[in-house]
C-alpha cells in the first residue's frame, strides 16, 4: 500500500488551530498532502503547522476568517497561484452560540450562520473554481448529528449544519461532471475544546444516549475525512456520512 497516497496534493483545512480541524490537517499531511492550515487563531494555527513539520510533513498557515467573502476568495486564489492547484478543501471551521430561540439574540443567529454556512459557501466558491479548472477535487464539509436529530438550544447551529447538507448535495451534482466530489461528515459528540465548554450534567445526559458509551475522538473524524480525500474515493459524492457511536443511525 502506498503510504503517501496524497503526495502531490494540496489541501486547505479551515478552523485547524485545534480540535477536529487540527486532527484533519495532521491526517492529510500524514497521507502526504501539503496543507494550508486556516484559522482565526494565528498561535493555534502555527502550532498545527509546527506539529505537521515535526513529523516531516508540509504545511503553511493561512489566516483569514471564513465568514469574510473577499478574504476567502483572495486567500484561495493566492494558494492556487502559489501551488498551481488545490485538490482538497475541508470546511471545518464552526462556532456555537447556544440559547433557546425566544431568547436568542439576532447577532447569535447571524454569527453562527455566517461562519458555519456562509463560511463554507465562501471557501467552496473559491476552491471549486480551481478544482473545475483542473477536473479534479475533493470537498469535505463538517456537518453535525444535530442537523439530523435537532437539539434544543441550538436552532442556529442545527440550521447551519442542516444547511450544509443541502449545500453538499447540490454542489455534488454541479461538480460531478468535473471529477470533483463533495461529501459531508456528520460527527456526534467529539472530545474537543468545543465540547469541553458543555456543562457536565448536559454532557452526561448525551453520553447516556450513545450506544458506544463514549465520546468520539478528533482522530476518528480525521480518519474518515482522510478516506474521503483519497483519489480512490472518487465515486462517493453527495453523501452525509455519520460518525456518532450509534447515537443516530440515519
Ligand atoms: N466537537 C463536537 O462534538 C462536534 C460535533 C459535530 C460537529 N462538530 C463540528 O466540527 C467542527 C470542528 O469542531 P471542534 O469541536 O473542533 O471545534 P473547536 O471550537 O475546538 O475548533 C473550531 C476552530 O474553528 C476556528 N474558527 C472559528 N471561527 C472561525 C472563522 N470565522 N474562520 C476561521 N476559523 C474559525 C476556531 O478558532 C477553532 O480553532 C465544527 O464545524 C463543529 O461544528 C463538532
PDB file of C-alpha atoms and ligand atoms in Angstrom:
ATOM      1  CA  UNK A   1       0.000   0.000   0.000  1.00  0.00           C
ATOM      2  CA  UNK A   2       1.233   3.489  -0.867  1.00  0.00           C
ATOM      3  CA  UNK A   3       1.972   5.196   2.492  1.00  0.00           C
ATOM      4  CA  UNK A   4       1.611   8.663   0.896  1.00  0.00           C
ATOM      5  CA  UNK A   5      -1.470   8.419  -1.338  1.00  0.00           C
ATOM      6  CA  UNK A   6      -1.962  12.210  -1.170  1.00  0.00           C
ATOM      7  CA  UNK A   7       1.575  13.019  -2.216  1.00  0.00           C
ATOM      8  CA  UNK A   8       1.479  15.920  -4.710  1.00  0.00           C
ATOM      9  CA  UNK A   9      -1.957  17.010  -3.439  1.00  0.00           C
ATOM     10  CA  UNK A  10      -2.646  20.394  -1.845  1.00  0.00           C
ATOM     11  CA  UNK A  11      -5.267  20.826   0.874  1.00  0.00           C
ATOM     12  CA  UNK A  12      -6.950  23.677   2.717  1.00  0.00           C
ATOM     13  CA  UNK A  13      -8.433  22.864   6.133  1.00  0.00           C
ATOM     14  CA  UNK A  14     -10.445  25.632   7.806  1.00  0.00           C
ATOM     15  CA  UNK A  15     -10.575  26.075  11.576  1.00  0.00           C
ATOM     16  CA  UNK A  16      -7.495  23.894  12.008  1.00  0.00           C
ATOM     17  CA  UNK A  17      -5.891  25.550  15.065  1.00  0.00           C
ATOM     18  CA  UNK A  18      -7.326  22.932  17.437  1.00  0.00           C
ATOM     19  CA  UNK A  19      -9.809  20.096  17.838  1.00  0.00           C
ATOM     20  CA  UNK A  20     -11.163  18.249  14.809  1.00  0.00           C
ATOM     21  CA  UNK A  21      -9.593  20.646  12.272  1.00  0.00           C
ATOM     22  CA  UNK A  22      -6.105  20.117  13.692  1.00  0.00           C
ATOM     23  CA  UNK A  23      -6.551  16.322  13.629  1.00  0.00           C
ATOM     24  CA  UNK A  24      -7.708  16.526   9.989  1.00  0.00           C
ATOM     25  CA  UNK A  25      -4.744  18.709   8.991  1.00  0.00           C
ATOM     26  CA  UNK A  26      -2.347  16.249  10.659  1.00  0.00           C
ATOM     27  CA  UNK A  27      -4.018  13.269   8.947  1.00  0.00           C
ATOM     28  CA  UNK A  28      -3.923  14.804   5.452  1.00  0.00           C
ATOM     29  CA  UNK A  29      -0.260  15.736   5.959  1.00  0.00           C
ATOM     30  CA  UNK A  30       0.498  12.197   7.164  1.00  0.00           C
ATOM     31  CA  UNK A  31      -1.085  10.903   3.936  1.00  0.00           C
ATOM     32  CA  UNK A  32       1.327  13.118   2.003  1.00  0.00           C
ATOM     33  CA  UNK A  33      -0.664  16.295   1.259  1.00  0.00           C
ATOM     34  CA  UNK A  34       0.727  19.812   1.586  1.00  0.00           C
ATOM     35  CA  UNK A  35      -1.695  21.553   3.963  1.00  0.00           C
ATOM     36  CA  UNK A  36      -2.802  25.171   4.298  1.00  0.00           C
ATOM     37  CA  UNK A  37      -3.870  25.467   7.935  1.00  0.00           C
ATOM     38  CA  UNK A  38      -6.588  28.114   8.207  1.00  0.00           C
ATOM     39  CA  UNK A  39      -7.836  29.673  11.422  1.00  0.00           C
ATOM     40  CA  UNK A  40      -8.557  32.972  13.130  1.00  0.00           C
ATOM     41  CA  UNK A  41      -6.067  31.931  15.804  1.00  0.00           C
ATOM     42  CA  UNK A  42      -2.562  32.529  14.500  1.00  0.00           C
ATOM     43  CA  UNK A  43      -0.852  30.936  17.515  1.00  0.00           C
ATOM     44  CA  UNK A  44      -3.002  27.774  17.337  1.00  0.00           C
ATOM     45  CA  UNK A  45      -2.713  27.571  13.550  1.00  0.00           C
ATOM     46  CA  UNK A  46       1.062  27.931  13.658  1.00  0.00           C
ATOM     47  CA  UNK A  47       1.221  25.237  16.335  1.00  0.00           C
ATOM     48  CA  UNK A  48      -0.630  22.889  13.952  1.00  0.00           C
ATOM     49  CA  UNK A  49       1.916  23.768  11.242  1.00  0.00           C
ATOM     50  CA  UNK A  50       4.733  23.031  13.719  1.00  0.00           C
ATOM     51  CA  UNK A  51       3.192  19.652  14.652  1.00  0.00           C
ATOM     52  CA  UNK A  52       2.968  18.739  10.950  1.00  0.00           C
ATOM     53  CA  UNK A  53       6.542  19.830  10.249  1.00  0.00           C
ATOM     54  CA  UNK A  54       7.751  17.915  13.307  1.00  0.00           C
ATOM     55  CA  UNK A  55       6.509  14.766  11.541  1.00  0.00           C
ATOM     56  CA  UNK A  56       8.256  15.824   8.315  1.00  0.00           C
ATOM     57  CA  UNK A  57       5.005  16.958   6.689  1.00  0.00           C
ATOM     58  CA  UNK A  58       4.438  20.155   4.693  1.00  0.00           C
ATOM     59  CA  UNK A  59       2.169  22.961   5.911  1.00  0.00           C
ATOM     60  CA  UNK A  60       1.654  26.719   5.879  1.00  0.00           C
ATOM     61  CA  UNK A  61      -0.578  28.945   7.994  1.00  0.00           C
ATOM     62  CA  UNK A  62      -3.421  30.711   6.141  1.00  0.00           C
ATOM     63  CA  UNK A  63      -5.007  33.232   8.481  1.00  0.00           C
ATOM     64  CA  UNK A  64      -8.401  34.553   7.428  1.00  0.00           C
ATOM     65  CA  UNK A  65     -11.984  34.445   8.643  1.00  0.00           C
ATOM     66  CA  UNK A  66     -14.070  32.026   6.585  1.00  0.00           C
ATOM     67  CA  UNK A  67     -17.014  34.406   7.019  1.00  0.00           C
ATOM     68  CA  UNK A  68     -15.147  37.167   5.141  1.00  0.00           C
ATOM     69  CA  UNK A  69     -16.084  36.585   1.490  1.00  0.00           C
ATOM     70  CA  UNK A  70     -13.298  38.625  -0.092  1.00  0.00           C
ATOM     71  CA  UNK A  71     -10.598  37.393   2.288  1.00  0.00           C
ATOM     72  CA  UNK A  72     -11.537  33.783   1.492  1.00  0.00           C
ATOM     73  CA  UNK A  73     -11.519  34.369  -2.311  1.00  0.00           C
ATOM     74  CA  UNK A  74      -8.151  36.167  -2.121  1.00  0.00           C
ATOM     75  CA  UNK A  75      -6.516  33.546   0.108  1.00  0.00           C
ATOM     76  CA  UNK A  76      -7.700  30.624  -2.033  1.00  0.00           C
ATOM     77  CA  UNK A  77      -6.740  32.362  -5.275  1.00  0.00           C
ATOM     78  CA  UNK A  78      -3.307  33.005  -3.726  1.00  0.00           C
ATOM     79  CA  UNK A  79      -2.907  29.326  -2.826  1.00  0.00           C
ATOM     80  CA  UNK A  80      -3.904  28.348  -6.363  1.00  0.00           C
ATOM     81  CA  UNK A  81      -1.302  30.714  -7.836  1.00  0.00           C
ATOM     82  CA  UNK A  82       1.455  29.614  -5.495  1.00  0.00           C
ATOM     83  CA  UNK A  83       0.729  25.893  -5.575  1.00  0.00           C
ATOM     84  CA  UNK A  84      -0.710  25.550  -9.081  1.00  0.00           C
ATOM     85  CA  UNK A  85      -3.714  23.541  -7.853  1.00  0.00           C
ATOM     86  CA  UNK A  86      -5.888  22.872  -4.819  1.00  0.00           C
ATOM     87  CA  UNK A  87      -7.147  19.306  -4.739  1.00  0.00           C
ATOM     88  CA  UNK A  88      -8.715  19.136  -1.259  1.00  0.00           C
ATOM     89  CA  UNK A  89     -10.915  21.528   0.744  1.00  0.00           C
ATOM     90  CA  UNK A  90     -12.181  20.668   4.221  1.00  0.00           C
ATOM     91  CA  UNK A  91     -14.807  23.086   5.539  1.00  0.00           C
ATOM     92  CA  UNK A  92     -14.374  22.513   9.258  1.00  0.00           C
ATOM     93  CA  UNK A  93     -14.480  25.973  10.906  1.00  0.00           C
ATOM     94  CA  UNK A  94     -17.536  26.222  13.118  1.00  0.00           C
ATOM     95  CA  UNK A  95     -18.877  28.008  16.181  1.00  0.00           C
ATOM     96  CA  UNK A  96     -21.775  27.697  18.615  1.00  0.00           C
ATOM     97  CA  UNK A  97     -23.798  30.473  20.272  1.00  0.00           C
ATOM     98  CA  UNK A  98     -26.343  28.399  22.207  1.00  0.00           C
ATOM     99  CA  UNK A  99     -29.617  29.811  23.504  1.00  0.00           C
ATOM    100  CA  UNK A 100     -33.284  28.850  23.335  1.00  0.00           C
ATOM    101  CA  UNK A 101     -34.844  30.584  20.380  1.00  0.00           C
ATOM    102  CA  UNK A 102     -37.176  33.015  22.195  1.00  0.00           C
ATOM    103  CA  UNK A 103     -34.132  34.422  23.971  1.00  0.00           C
ATOM    104  CA  UNK A 104     -31.668  34.196  21.093  1.00  0.00           C
ATOM    105  CA  UNK A 105     -30.109  37.468  20.002  1.00  0.00           C
ATOM    106  CA  UNK A 106     -30.115  38.301  16.307  1.00  0.00           C
ATOM    107  CA  UNK A 107     -26.281  38.536  16.424  1.00  0.00           C
ATOM    108  CA  UNK A 108     -26.051  34.966  17.749  1.00  0.00           C
ATOM    109  CA  UNK A 109     -28.182  33.702  14.883  1.00  0.00           C
ATOM    110  CA  UNK A 110     -26.317  35.732  12.255  1.00  0.00           C
ATOM    111  CA  UNK A 111     -22.830  34.914  13.521  1.00  0.00           C
ATOM    112  CA  UNK A 112     -23.393  31.155  13.533  1.00  0.00           C
ATOM    113  CA  UNK A 113     -24.883  31.189  10.024  1.00  0.00           C
ATOM    114  CA  UNK A 114     -22.079  33.489   8.795  1.00  0.00           C
ATOM    115  CA  UNK A 115     -19.253  31.224   9.992  1.00  0.00           C
ATOM    116  CA  UNK A 116     -20.760  27.736   9.685  1.00  0.00           C
ATOM    117  CA  UNK A 117     -22.824  28.050   6.495  1.00  0.00           C
ATOM    118  CA  UNK A 118     -21.747  31.171   4.600  1.00  0.00           C
ATOM    119  CA  UNK A 119     -18.132  30.341   5.527  1.00  0.00           C
ATOM    120  CA  UNK A 120     -18.480  27.038   3.668  1.00  0.00           C
ATOM    121  CA  UNK A 121     -20.041  28.827   0.671  1.00  0.00           C
ATOM    122  CA  UNK A 122     -17.159  31.326   0.629  1.00  0.00           C
ATOM    123  CA  UNK A 123     -14.481  28.608   0.643  1.00  0.00           C
ATOM    124  CA  UNK A 124     -16.335  26.261  -1.729  1.00  0.00           C
ATOM    125  CA  UNK A 125     -16.736  29.126  -4.201  1.00  0.00           C
ATOM    126  CA  UNK A 126     -13.024  29.895  -4.327  1.00  0.00           C
ATOM    127  CA  UNK A 127     -11.886  26.267  -4.253  1.00  0.00           C
ATOM    128  CA  UNK A 128     -14.426  24.863  -6.719  1.00  0.00           C
ATOM    129  CA  UNK A 129     -13.268  27.319  -9.398  1.00  0.00           C
ATOM    130  CA  UNK A 130      -9.736  25.909  -9.104  1.00  0.00           C
ATOM    131  CA  UNK A 131     -10.965  22.304  -8.958  1.00  0.00           C
ATOM    132  CA  UNK A 132     -13.228  22.628 -12.013  1.00  0.00           C
ATOM    133  CA  UNK A 133     -10.290  24.062 -13.941  1.00  0.00           C
ATOM    134  CA  UNK A 134      -8.187  21.004 -13.033  1.00  0.00           C
ATOM    135  CA  UNK A 135     -11.005  18.472 -13.463  1.00  0.00           C
ATOM    136  CA  UNK A 136     -10.264  17.021 -10.012  1.00  0.00           C
ATOM    137  CA  UNK A 137     -11.205  17.767  -6.421  1.00  0.00           C
ATOM    138  CA  UNK A 138     -12.352  16.556  -3.022  1.00  0.00           C
ATOM    139  CA  UNK A 139     -14.585  18.840  -0.948  1.00  0.00           C
ATOM    140  CA  UNK A 140     -15.472  17.664   2.546  1.00  0.00           C
ATOM    141  CA  UNK A 141     -17.902  19.524   4.777  1.00  0.00           C
ATOM    142  CA  UNK A 142     -18.107  19.017   8.539  1.00  0.00           C
ATOM    143  CA  UNK A 143     -21.799  18.990   9.469  1.00  0.00           C
ATOM    144  CA  UNK A 144     -23.147  17.500  12.723  1.00  0.00           C
ATOM    145  CA  UNK A 145     -25.534  14.880  14.071  1.00  0.00           C
ATOM    146  CA  UNK A 146     -27.725  17.758  15.297  1.00  0.00           C
ATOM    147  CA  UNK A 147     -28.557  18.526  11.648  1.00  0.00           C
ATOM    148  CA  UNK A 148     -30.499  15.225  11.756  1.00  0.00           C
ATOM    149  CA  UNK A 149     -31.616  14.950  15.398  1.00  0.00           C
ATOM    150  CA  UNK A 150     -32.188  18.614  16.234  1.00  0.00           C
ATOM    151  CA  UNK A 151     -31.003  19.989  19.558  1.00  0.00           C
ATOM    152  CA  UNK A 152     -32.886  22.249  21.966  1.00  0.00           C
ATOM    153  CA  UNK A 153     -30.888  25.430  22.495  1.00  0.00           C
ATOM    154  CA  UNK A 154     -29.119  25.093  19.137  1.00  0.00           C
ATOM    155  CA  UNK A 155     -31.608  26.236  16.484  1.00  0.00           C
ATOM    156  CA  UNK A 156     -28.960  28.474  14.919  1.00  0.00           C
ATOM    157  CA  UNK A 157     -26.255  25.777  14.935  1.00  0.00           C
ATOM    158  CA  UNK A 158     -28.587  22.969  13.772  1.00  0.00           C
ATOM    159  CA  UNK A 159     -29.961  25.166  10.966  1.00  0.00           C
ATOM    160  CA  UNK A 160     -26.409  25.948   9.797  1.00  0.00           C
ATOM    161  CA  UNK A 161     -25.400  22.271   9.905  1.00  0.00           C
ATOM    162  CA  UNK A 162     -28.576  21.133   8.100  1.00  0.00           C
ATOM    163  CA  UNK A 163     -27.977  23.867   5.521  1.00  0.00           C
ATOM    164  CA  UNK A 164     -24.568  22.326   4.874  1.00  0.00           C
ATOM    165  CA  UNK A 165     -26.252  19.047   3.875  1.00  0.00           C
ATOM    166  CA  UNK A 166     -28.290  20.849   1.190  1.00  0.00           C
ATOM    167  CA  UNK A 167     -25.173  22.661   0.027  1.00  0.00           C
ATOM    168  CA  UNK A 168     -23.241  19.363  -0.133  1.00  0.00           C
ATOM    169  CA  UNK A 169     -25.879  17.540  -2.173  1.00  0.00           C
ATOM    170  CA  UNK A 170     -26.442  20.379  -4.631  1.00  0.00           C
ATOM    171  CA  UNK A 171     -22.756  21.164  -5.126  1.00  0.00           C
ATOM    172  CA  UNK A 172     -22.061  17.438  -5.591  1.00  0.00           C
ATOM    173  CA  UNK A 173     -24.494  17.433  -8.537  1.00  0.00           C
ATOM    174  CA  UNK A 174     -22.932  20.567 -10.035  1.00  0.00           C
ATOM    175  CA  UNK A 175     -19.348  19.320  -9.764  1.00  0.00           C
ATOM    176  CA  UNK A 176     -19.685  15.587 -10.518  1.00  0.00           C
ATOM    177  CA  UNK A 177     -19.011  16.083 -14.262  1.00  0.00           C
ATOM    178  CA  UNK A 178     -15.621  17.603 -13.334  1.00  0.00           C
ATOM    179  CA  UNK A 179     -14.490  14.646 -11.156  1.00  0.00           C
ATOM    180  CA  UNK A 180     -14.929  16.817  -8.060  1.00  0.00           C
ATOM    181  CA  UNK A 181     -16.659  15.014  -5.178  1.00  0.00           C
ATOM    182  CA  UNK A 182     -18.498  16.812  -2.371  1.00  0.00           C
ATOM    183  CA  UNK A 183     -19.379  14.941   0.822  1.00  0.00           C
ATOM    184  CA  UNK A 184     -20.436  15.796   4.361  1.00  0.00           C
ATOM    185  CA  UNK A 185     -19.291  14.144   7.572  1.00  0.00           C
ATOM    186  CA  UNK A 186     -21.738  14.375  10.465  1.00  0.00           C
ATOM    187  CA  UNK A 187     -19.948  13.727  13.765  1.00  0.00           C
ATOM    188  CA  UNK A 188     -21.737  13.067  17.039  1.00  0.00           C
ATOM    189  CA  UNK A 189     -20.180  14.103  20.332  1.00  0.00           C
ATOM    190  CA  UNK A 190     -16.406  14.520  19.861  1.00  0.00           C
ATOM    191  CA  UNK A 191     -13.836  15.340  22.541  1.00  0.00           C
ATOM    192  CA  UNK A 192     -12.629  18.853  21.618  1.00  0.00           C
ATOM    193  CA  UNK A 193     -12.390  22.336  23.183  1.00  0.00           C
ATOM    194  CA  UNK A 194     -15.921  22.963  21.777  1.00  0.00           C
ATOM    195  CA  UNK A 195     -17.466  20.137  23.821  1.00  0.00           C
ATOM    196  CA  UNK A 196     -15.255  20.854  26.874  1.00  0.00           C
ATOM    197  CA  UNK A 197     -17.355  24.005  27.208  1.00  0.00           C
ATOM    198  CA  UNK A 198     -20.556  21.936  27.754  1.00  0.00           C
ATOM    199  CA  UNK A 199     -21.972  21.773  31.308  1.00  0.00           C
ATOM    200  CA  UNK A 200     -21.142  18.374  32.933  1.00  0.00           C
ATOM    201  CA  UNK A 201     -24.804  17.449  33.544  1.00  0.00           C
ATOM    202  CA  UNK A 202     -25.656  18.098  29.875  1.00  0.00           C
ATOM    203  CA  UNK A 203     -22.646  16.060  28.753  1.00  0.00           C
ATOM    204  CA  UNK A 204     -23.672  13.102  30.934  1.00  0.00           C
ATOM    205  CA  UNK A 205     -27.208  13.246  29.514  1.00  0.00           C
ATOM    206  CA  UNK A 206     -25.920  12.979  25.931  1.00  0.00           C
ATOM    207  CA  UNK A 207     -23.366  10.284  26.869  1.00  0.00           C
ATOM    208  CA  UNK A 208     -26.187   8.163  28.317  1.00  0.00           C
ATOM    209  CA  UNK A 209     -27.803   8.168  24.838  1.00  0.00           C
ATOM    210  CA  UNK A 210     -24.663   6.999  22.976  1.00  0.00           C
ATOM    211  CA  UNK A 211     -24.670   3.181  22.486  1.00  0.00           C
ATOM    212  CA  UNK A 212     -20.839   3.158  22.238  1.00  0.00           C
ATOM    213  CA  UNK A 213     -20.807   4.683  25.748  1.00  0.00           C
ATOM    214  CA  UNK A 214     -18.108   7.242  24.973  1.00  0.00           C
ATOM    215  CA  UNK A 215     -17.315  10.416  23.095  1.00  0.00           C
ATOM    216  CA  UNK A 216     -15.565  10.185  19.744  1.00  0.00           C
ATOM    217  CA  UNK A 217     -12.008  11.369  19.165  1.00  0.00           C
ATOM    218  CA  UNK A 218     -10.946  14.058  16.665  1.00  0.00           C
ATOM    219  CA  UNK A 219      -8.608  11.450  15.128  1.00  0.00           C
ATOM    220  CA  UNK A 220     -11.616   9.228  14.374  1.00  0.00           C
ATOM    221  CA  UNK A 221     -13.236  12.058  12.397  1.00  0.00           C
ATOM    222  CA  UNK A 222      -9.902  12.698  10.653  1.00  0.00           C
ATOM    223  CA  UNK A 223      -9.694   9.033   9.611  1.00  0.00           C
ATOM    224  CA  UNK A 224     -12.984   9.308   7.668  1.00  0.00           C
ATOM    225  CA  UNK A 225     -12.046  12.679   6.160  1.00  0.00           C
ATOM    226  CA  UNK A 226      -8.687  11.230   5.091  1.00  0.00           C
ATOM    227  CA  UNK A 227     -10.513   8.362   3.370  1.00  0.00           C
ATOM    228  CA  UNK A 228     -12.878  10.706   1.509  1.00  0.00           C
ATOM    229  CA  UNK A 229      -9.887  12.796   0.385  1.00  0.00           C
ATOM    230  CA  UNK A 230      -8.215   9.831  -1.346  1.00  0.00           C
ATOM    231  CA  UNK A 231      -8.154   9.606  -5.154  1.00  0.00           C
ATOM    232  CA  UNK A 232      -9.791   6.168  -4.794  1.00  0.00           C
ATOM    233  CA  UNK A 233     -12.901   7.679  -3.161  1.00  0.00           C
ATOM    234  CA  UNK A 234     -13.933   9.304  -6.437  1.00  0.00           C
ATOM    235  CA  UNK A 235     -17.295   7.524  -6.802  1.00  0.00           C
ATOM    236  CA  UNK A 236     -18.616   8.667  -3.393  1.00  0.00           C
ATOM    237  CA  UNK A 237     -20.370  12.015  -3.772  1.00  0.00           C
ATOM    238  CA  UNK A 238     -23.293  13.953  -2.312  1.00  0.00           C
ATOM    239  CA  UNK A 239     -23.289  11.800   0.833  1.00  0.00           C
ATOM    240  CA  UNK A 240     -23.624  12.570   4.524  1.00  0.00           C
ATOM    241  CA  UNK A 241     -21.528  10.056   6.450  1.00  0.00           C
ATOM    242  CA  UNK A 242     -22.441   9.502  10.100  1.00  0.00           C
ATOM    243  CA  UNK A 243     -19.837   9.038  12.812  1.00  0.00           C
ATOM    244  CA  UNK A 244     -21.510   9.019  16.201  1.00  0.00           C
ATOM    245  CA  UNK A 245     -21.083   5.765  18.169  1.00  0.00           C
ATOM    246  CA  UNK A 246     -24.650   4.762  17.301  1.00  0.00           C
ATOM    247  CA  UNK A 247     -26.369   7.919  18.589  1.00  0.00           C
ATOM    248  CA  UNK A 248     -28.139   8.316  15.235  1.00  0.00           C
ATOM    249  CA  UNK A 249     -28.389   5.609  12.581  1.00  0.00           C
ATOM    250  CA  UNK A 250     -29.527   7.598   9.543  1.00  0.00           C
TER     251      UNK A 250
HETATM  252  N1  LIG B   1     -16.905  18.652  18.863  1.00  0.00           N
HETATM  253  C1  LIG B   1     -18.026  18.069  18.506  1.00  0.00           C
HETATM  254  O1  LIG B   1     -18.639  17.307  19.259  1.00  0.00           O
HETATM  255  C2  LIG B   1     -18.579  18.298  17.129  1.00  0.00           C
HETATM  256  C3  LIG B   1     -19.667  17.523  16.722  1.00  0.00           C
HETATM  257  C4  LIG B   1     -20.192  17.706  15.447  1.00  0.00           C
HETATM  258  C5  LIG B   1     -19.658  18.648  14.605  1.00  0.00           C
HETATM  259  N2  LIG B   1     -18.614  19.404  15.027  1.00  0.00           N
HETATM  260  C6  LIG B   1     -18.099  20.387  14.090  1.00  0.00           C
HETATM  261  O2  LIG B   1     -16.736  20.130  13.823  1.00  0.00           O
HETATM  262  C7  LIG B   1     -16.044  21.344  13.545  1.00  0.00           C
HETATM  263  C8  LIG B   1     -14.858  21.492  14.475  1.00  0.00           C
HETATM  264  O3  LIG B   1     -15.334  21.439  15.804  1.00  0.00           O
HETATM  265  P1  LIG B   1     -14.379  21.427  17.089  1.00  0.00           P
HETATM  266  O4  LIG B   1     -15.129  20.706  18.140  1.00  0.00           O
HETATM  267  O5  LIG B   1     -13.003  21.006  16.707  1.00  0.00           O
HETATM  268  O6  LIG B   1     -14.428  22.990  17.427  1.00  0.00           O
HETATM  269  P2  LIG B   1     -13.351  23.942  18.121  1.00  0.00           P
HETATM  270  O7  LIG B   1     -14.121  25.072  18.698  1.00  0.00           O
HETATM  271  O8  LIG B   1     -12.470  23.159  19.024  1.00  0.00           O
HETATM  272  O9  LIG B   1     -12.494  24.434  16.866  1.00  0.00           O
HETATM  273  C9  LIG B   1     -13.057  25.251  15.866  1.00  0.00           C
HETATM  274  C10 LIG B   1     -11.950  26.080  15.236  1.00  0.00           C
HETATM  275  O10 LIG B   1     -12.551  26.929  14.248  1.00  0.00           O
HETATM  276  C11 LIG B   1     -11.932  28.198  14.334  1.00  0.00           C
HETATM  277  N3  LIG B   1     -12.816  29.245  13.800  1.00  0.00           N
HETATM  278  C12 LIG B   1     -13.916  29.775  14.372  1.00  0.00           C
HETATM  279  N4  LIG B   1     -14.420  30.748  13.600  1.00  0.00           N
HETATM  280  C13 LIG B   1     -13.623  30.825  12.501  1.00  0.00           C
HETATM  281  C14 LIG B   1     -13.626  31.667  11.338  1.00  0.00           C
HETATM  282  N5  LIG B   1     -14.565  32.612  11.168  1.00  0.00           N
HETATM  283  N6  LIG B   1     -12.662  31.476  10.410  1.00  0.00           N
HETATM  284  C15 LIG B   1     -11.701  30.524  10.580  1.00  0.00           C
HETATM  285  N7  LIG B   1     -11.650  29.733  11.671  1.00  0.00           N
HETATM  286  C16 LIG B   1     -12.589  29.879  12.620  1.00  0.00           C
HETATM  287  C17 LIG B   1     -11.665  28.389  15.818  1.00  0.00           C
HETATM  288  O11 LIG B   1     -10.687  29.398  16.053  1.00  0.00           O
HETATM  289  C18 LIG B   1     -11.217  26.993  16.225  1.00  0.00           C
HETATM  290  O12 LIG B   1      -9.827  26.832  16.091  1.00  0.00           O
HETATM  291  C19 LIG B   1     -17.089  22.456  13.706  1.00  0.00           C
HETATM  292  O13 LIG B   1     -17.644  22.782  12.456  1.00  0.00           O
HETATM  293  C20 LIG B   1     -18.133  21.821  14.593  1.00  0.00           C
HETATM  294  O14 LIG B   1     -19.387  22.413  14.420  1.00  0.00           O
HETATM  295  C21 LIG B   1     -18.061  19.262  16.252  1.00  0.00           C
END
